[in-house]
Amino acid sequence: MTQVNVTPIKKVLIANRGEIACRIIRTLKKLDIDSVALYSDADKTSQHVSLADEAVYIGPSPAAESYLCADKIIAAAKRTGANAIHPGYGFLSENSNFARTCDENGIIFIGPPTSAIDAMGSKAAAKDIMEKAEVPLVPGYHEEDQSDARLLEEAKKIGFPVLLKAALGGGGKGMRLVESAEEFQENLDSCKREAIASFGDDFMLIEKYINEPRHVEIQVFCDQLGNGVYLFERDCSIQRRHQKVIEEAPAPGLSEELRKTMGDTAVRAAKSINYVGAGTFEFLMDADGSFYFMEMNTRLQVEHPVTEKITGQDLVEWQIRAAEGHPLPCEQSELTRNGHAIEVRIYAETPENEFLPSTGKIQYLRTPEENDHVRIDSGVVQGDEVSVYYDPMIAKLIVWDKTRSGAIHRMDKALQEYCVDGVNTNTEFLSNINSNADFINGKLSTHFIEHHNESLLALDKPINDIHFIYAALYQHLQSGLSNASNVALDQQSPWSNVQGWTMNSTANRSFRFTFEDEINHVSLAFNANTITASCNDTTINCEAYLDGDKLTVITEQAQQLYVNQVESLITLFIQGKAYKVTAYSAEYASGDDDNNGQLTAPMNGRIVDVFVKTGESVELDQPLAILEAMKMEHTIRAPAAGIISEVFYSPGDLIDDGAPLLAFEAEDEE
Ligand code: ADP
């Protein structure tokens, strides 16, 4: 048996960021190994930095100037005394030069030997090796002769449709589907151009295009002593533009026999390249259960948590132990599967708008409670920025249950409880997939999203009267005016700074919201504990309670929702859907108040316009002036009918929060 010296890992530098850096740090803490984070300008206050024991600045925000700079990363490891580097996924994780530089500097690279990375780095070379290890390949061509004529001839031999693939491609780039010989040349030219631009090499493979395949991958693990096991499979068929969106383990409907065949094949293939550590063999699977090798990923996968959930193993711990030189913690026969796990990738993006990344500040973040059934691998907290520099994935939501249908149900609930405001997310799109009948029935294929595109993108949410009523109830409860006689003034309202008016009657309150240029009035009438709320043609009698951001409205049933307000924009999260309502102007109180005194500026700003003169009489709610603050215009309105006794400011003037803007005398009410 091979003898391997064990080198204890004492301090690990994580050459990555975001959720995966946080994930790795979690295991390091568990193992009592010190952690060093790296950060660029954009990541100064990121979660992975605050979680790590130490953090080193490595440069400007673009990854090419920070997270991809091998020399800076090695220098940081040396400076902090880290004796190992975990590369996570992406960035330098599959860069053999980086792994080699680590070796040369006496730093343990937590990953496979450079020879294995090199062997799998090119899809063409990898296929040669797999062929020798008797791993089934998609019928195709991956030889040296790259002349146009030969490539066309081979494509014809394989039979159209075929897929052109750049040997060095990845992330869905450098691939073209070619339907016929006539379209071949044009596609070859454009695929080569893309390959040169993205990977600096245009060596092409041709593969038979498998119709409606599933993507099933096997997780393998090897130690330095030559042992290898597989930790079962993951189904990653739910993809968009060849990028995984939902992953699950085990693969629905896979027979035990096929599972074992695929697993044994993958372990045999891994051993053939003297693999060490975590690796994934990706296969395409035909409707008849035939499977074909596609590629091997020589790193930890984004979707590793579903494997952890069904096996009860910590794959990062396995990686560290393998890198130290320990034998695998168990044999194949000791590994068992338990239940079903599903992972969704939550992205800051706008599905309705071509899935464009949505950057900005996460103003509000409410996540489901984590427990044995729900796991969240995230790199952000409320208040963090989603920057333009990195992948906009903000979290992975993983659920587990005894059965697949149980897991789907858990996911449904968890997605409903995942509320984000400030940036858009794909959570509603993910919910639509999770509740799709074909998904529920395990009818999976890599074309699932294309096939169901229309229903998955049906994200329209009609705003109706009840939403305005909820928004009004929120504003009312939030203002503190809900405690009948002892009035605390509304923090959100410009009237909070109105001096001279005491609003001690809450018998009736009115609120207004704009929607598609219409103003919607909501009136709330209070009667002991009940509120009669009316908006347009809708009237409800309810009780309403606010606990932080959680609003409960009780009619015959209790409706629970979460609410976030940013300036005049109110977002209502109802069963996983976000409804946005705009408060038109300040709430105003009616009743027999003494509305005399001075109207003051609700915040620092600039007077844009003043509509009234001294001595003018005004109606309730009449616009008096416009104040611009925080890039938004706020209309200051008459809180009651009355007379303007003095105007203190003119357009263009700057005004301080709380300064008197005009003096006002309310009309005596009968
Ligand atoms: P990348 O390295 O860019 O991720 P892969 O070779 O792993 O590219 O393929 C990505 C996805 O493209 C697969 O998951 C599958 O959906 C699709 N695909 C790849 N090869 C084929 C094929 N021969 N037939 C049909 N679909 C394929």
XYZ file of C-alpha atoms and ligand atoms in Angstrom, residues 123 138 163 165 169-173 175 207-210 213 215 239 242 282 284 294-295 446, ligand 1:
50
model
C -12.540 18.389 -23.414
C -21.216 10.780 -26.869
C -23.070 20.037 -31.307
C -17.828 22.454 -28.746
C -14.885 25.841 -23.471
C -16.809 26.157 -20.260
C -19.800 27.843 -18.703
C -21.916 27.138 -21.767
C -19.677 29.278 -23.998
C -20.998 25.722 -28.187
C -20.737 15.572 -30.703
C -23.964 13.913 -31.621
C -26.682 16.164 -30.313
C -28.664 14.156 -27.793
C -31.104 14.566 -22.433
C -27.706 16.045 -17.021
C -30.659 24.653 -16.875
C -26.515 25.496 -20.322
C -20.818 15.022 -15.826
C -25.678 13.260 -20.483
C -19.348 15.001 -21.066
C -16.626 16.427 -18.859
C -32.018 20.079 -20.208
P -19.633 23.610 -20.348
O -18.247 23.137 -20.088
O -19.668 24.900 -21.090
O -20.507 23.609 -19.115
P -20.699 21.050 -21.178
O -19.975 20.233 -22.153
O -20.599 20.662 -19.746
O -20.275 22.565 -21.370
O -22.223 21.110 -21.580
C -23.116 21.978 -20.921
C -24.558 21.581 -21.210
O -24.806 21.552 -22.628
C -24.949 20.182 -20.749
O -25.329 20.172 -19.389
C -26.106 19.866 -21.679
O -27.272 20.528 -21.247
C -25.690 20.502 -22.989
N -24.977 19.514 -23.875
C -23.657 19.289 -23.903
N -23.349 18.324 -24.809
C -24.501 17.946 -25.373
C -24.867 16.977 -26.390
N -23.957 16.240 -27.002
N -26.176 16.848 -26.702
C -27.122 17.610 -26.089
N -26.845 18.522 -25.147
C -25.562 18.697 -24.782
